Coordinates of C-alpha atoms in Angstrom, one line a residue:
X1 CA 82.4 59.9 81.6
X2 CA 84.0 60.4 85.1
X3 CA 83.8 64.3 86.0
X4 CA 87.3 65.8 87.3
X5 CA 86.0 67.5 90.6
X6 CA 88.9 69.4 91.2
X7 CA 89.1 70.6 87.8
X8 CA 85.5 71.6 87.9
X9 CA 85.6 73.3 91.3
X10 CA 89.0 75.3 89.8
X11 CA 86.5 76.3 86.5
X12 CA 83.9 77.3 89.3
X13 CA 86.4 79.6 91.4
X14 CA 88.1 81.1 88.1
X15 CA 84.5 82.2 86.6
X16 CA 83.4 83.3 89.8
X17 CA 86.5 85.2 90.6
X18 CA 85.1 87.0 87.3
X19 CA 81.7 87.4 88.3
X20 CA 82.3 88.8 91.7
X21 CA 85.3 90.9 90.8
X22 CA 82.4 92.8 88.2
X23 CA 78.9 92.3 89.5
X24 CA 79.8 92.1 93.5
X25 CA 78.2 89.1 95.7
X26 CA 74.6 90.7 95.2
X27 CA 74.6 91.3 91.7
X28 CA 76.5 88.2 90.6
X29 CA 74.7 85.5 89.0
X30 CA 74.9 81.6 89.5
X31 CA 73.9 81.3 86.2
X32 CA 76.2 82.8 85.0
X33 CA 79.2 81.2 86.7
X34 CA 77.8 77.6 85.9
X35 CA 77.5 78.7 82.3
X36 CA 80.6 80.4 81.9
X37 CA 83.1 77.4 84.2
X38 CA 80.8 75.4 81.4
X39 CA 79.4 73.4 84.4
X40 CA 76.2 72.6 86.3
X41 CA 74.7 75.2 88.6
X42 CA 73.9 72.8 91.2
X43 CA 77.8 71.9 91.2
X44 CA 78.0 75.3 93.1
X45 CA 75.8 74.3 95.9
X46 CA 77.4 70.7 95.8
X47 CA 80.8 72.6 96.6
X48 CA 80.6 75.6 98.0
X49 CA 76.8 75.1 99.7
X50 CA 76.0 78.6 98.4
X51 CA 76.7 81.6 96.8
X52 CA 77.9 83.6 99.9
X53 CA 80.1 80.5 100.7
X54 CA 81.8 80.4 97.3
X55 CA 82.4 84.5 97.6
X56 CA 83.8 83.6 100.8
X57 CA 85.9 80.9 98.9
X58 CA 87.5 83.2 96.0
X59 CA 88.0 85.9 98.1
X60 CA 90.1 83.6 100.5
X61 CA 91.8 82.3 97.6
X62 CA 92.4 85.8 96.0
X63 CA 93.9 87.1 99.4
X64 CA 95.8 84.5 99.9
X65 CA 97.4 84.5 96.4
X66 CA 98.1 88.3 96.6
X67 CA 99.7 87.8 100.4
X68 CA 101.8 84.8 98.8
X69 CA 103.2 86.6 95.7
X70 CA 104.2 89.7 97.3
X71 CA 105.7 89.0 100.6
X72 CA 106.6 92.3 102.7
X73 CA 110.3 93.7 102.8
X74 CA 110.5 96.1 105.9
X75 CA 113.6 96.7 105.1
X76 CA 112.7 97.7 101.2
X77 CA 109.3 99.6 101.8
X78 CA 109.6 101.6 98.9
X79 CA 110.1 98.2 96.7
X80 CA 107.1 96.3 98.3
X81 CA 104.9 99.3 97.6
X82 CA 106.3 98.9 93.7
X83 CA 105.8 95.2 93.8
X84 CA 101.7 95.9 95.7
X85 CA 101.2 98.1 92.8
X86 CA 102.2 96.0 89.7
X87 CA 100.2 92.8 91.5
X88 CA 97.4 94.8 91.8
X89 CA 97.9 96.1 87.9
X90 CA 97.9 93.0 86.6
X91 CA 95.2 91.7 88.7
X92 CA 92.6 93.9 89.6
X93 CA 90.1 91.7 90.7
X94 CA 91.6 91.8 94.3
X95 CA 90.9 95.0 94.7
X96 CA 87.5 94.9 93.0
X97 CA 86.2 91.6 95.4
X98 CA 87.7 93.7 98.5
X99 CA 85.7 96.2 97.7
X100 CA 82.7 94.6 96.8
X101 CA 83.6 92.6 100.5
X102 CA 83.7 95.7 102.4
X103 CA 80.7 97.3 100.7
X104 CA 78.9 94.7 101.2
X105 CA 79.9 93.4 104.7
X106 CA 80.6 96.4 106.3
X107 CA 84.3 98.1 106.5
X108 CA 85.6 95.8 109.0
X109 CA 85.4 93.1 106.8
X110 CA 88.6 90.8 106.6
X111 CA 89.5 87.3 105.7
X112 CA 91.2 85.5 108.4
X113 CA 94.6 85.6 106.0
X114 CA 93.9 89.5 105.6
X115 CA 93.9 89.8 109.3
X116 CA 97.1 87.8 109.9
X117 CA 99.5 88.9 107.1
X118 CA 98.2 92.0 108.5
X119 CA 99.3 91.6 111.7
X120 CA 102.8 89.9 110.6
X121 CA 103.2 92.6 108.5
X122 CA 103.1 95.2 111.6
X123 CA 105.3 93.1 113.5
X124 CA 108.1 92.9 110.6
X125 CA 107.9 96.3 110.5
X126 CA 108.0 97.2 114.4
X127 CA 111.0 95.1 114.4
X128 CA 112.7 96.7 111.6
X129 CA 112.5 99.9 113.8
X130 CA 113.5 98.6 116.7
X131 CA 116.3 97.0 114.8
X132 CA 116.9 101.0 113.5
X133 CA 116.8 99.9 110.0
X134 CA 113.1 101.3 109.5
X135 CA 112.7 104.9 111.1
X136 CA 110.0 105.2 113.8
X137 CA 108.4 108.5 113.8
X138 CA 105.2 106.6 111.9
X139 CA 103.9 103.4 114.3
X140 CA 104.2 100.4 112.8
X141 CA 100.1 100.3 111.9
X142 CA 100.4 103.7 110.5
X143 CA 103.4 103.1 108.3
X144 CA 101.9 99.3 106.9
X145 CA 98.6 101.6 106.0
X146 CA 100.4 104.6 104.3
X147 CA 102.5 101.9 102.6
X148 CA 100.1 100.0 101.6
X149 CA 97.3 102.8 100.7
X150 CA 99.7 104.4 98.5
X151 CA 100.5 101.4 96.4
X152 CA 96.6 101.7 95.7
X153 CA 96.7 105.1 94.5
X154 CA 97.6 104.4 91.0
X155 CA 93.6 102.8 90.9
X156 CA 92.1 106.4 92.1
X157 CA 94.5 109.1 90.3
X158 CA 95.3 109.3 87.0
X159 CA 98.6 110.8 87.7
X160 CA 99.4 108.0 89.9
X161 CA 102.4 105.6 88.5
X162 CA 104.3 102.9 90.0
X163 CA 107.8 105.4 90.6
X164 CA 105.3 108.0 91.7
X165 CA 103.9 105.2 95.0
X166 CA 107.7 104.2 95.2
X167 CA 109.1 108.1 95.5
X168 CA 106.3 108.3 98.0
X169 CA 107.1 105.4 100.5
X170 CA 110.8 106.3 100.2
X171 CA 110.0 109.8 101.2
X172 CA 107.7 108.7 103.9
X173 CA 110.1 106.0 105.1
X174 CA 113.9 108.5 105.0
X175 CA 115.1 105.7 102.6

């Protein structure tokens, strides 16, 4: 039988997305991501060369699918912060695996994506004030954190809702 090593790796990343998104790099289990991707633990080293490198691997994937779906409106804060919000609703595991990243790496922790949507981001944004569309009295740092802090709120309060983190920005922003 001729193994499919894409579809394997994909079993790999999906069950691992899982593990790490739960148990975090150091309590994650090998084991347990061969068993549940229904494949052979030594496929993980084959692939990924170790466990740290196939961390590295979801979370790269996981950023960049978040960055990809929800692209930034500077011109619609208050509607990106929505759309942050229901991404990270319906997939949590983002937020768990950055957490788990930063935990584990230190705060400064960032996946090269991270770090440059990050810094497009800002520039959108410093452009839409320049442009006057955007107002100014937040930097363009300061606004992309509030922004983007807020649309994680609904994860750490209980009162939190999506029109709550979209009243918020459009209070923050004048719009």
């Amino acid at each position: 039988m001729v193994r499919d090593k894409e579809a394997t790796k994909r079993k790999l990343l999906d069950a691992a997305t899982s593990e790490f998104a739960t148990y975090g790099i150091a309590g994650a289990r090998v084991d347990r991501i061969a068993t549940n991707a229904g494949a052979n633990k030594a496929l993980i080293y084959a692939y990924f060369c170790s466990k740290e490198g196939l961390f590295e691997e979801v979370v790269a994937e996981q950023v960049d699918l978040a960055i990809r779906s929800v692209p930034i409106t500077p011109d619609d804060l208050p509607g990106y912060a929505g759309r942050l919000f229901d991404r990270y609703l319906e997939h949590p595991e983002v937020l768990r695996l950055m957490g788990w990243l930063r935990l584990e790496q230190g705060f400064d922790a960032m996946p090269e994506a991270e770090r440059r949507a990050y810094a497009d981001k800002v520039a959108a944004i410093r452009e839409a004030q320049r442009a006057g569309s955007v107002p100014d009295h937040f930097d363009a740092e300061e606004l992309l954190s509030l922004v983007v802090h807020l649309s994680i709120l609904g994860f750490s309060s209980v009162a939190a809702t999506r029109d709550l983190v979209v009243r918020s920005v459009a209070r923050i922003t004048g719009t």
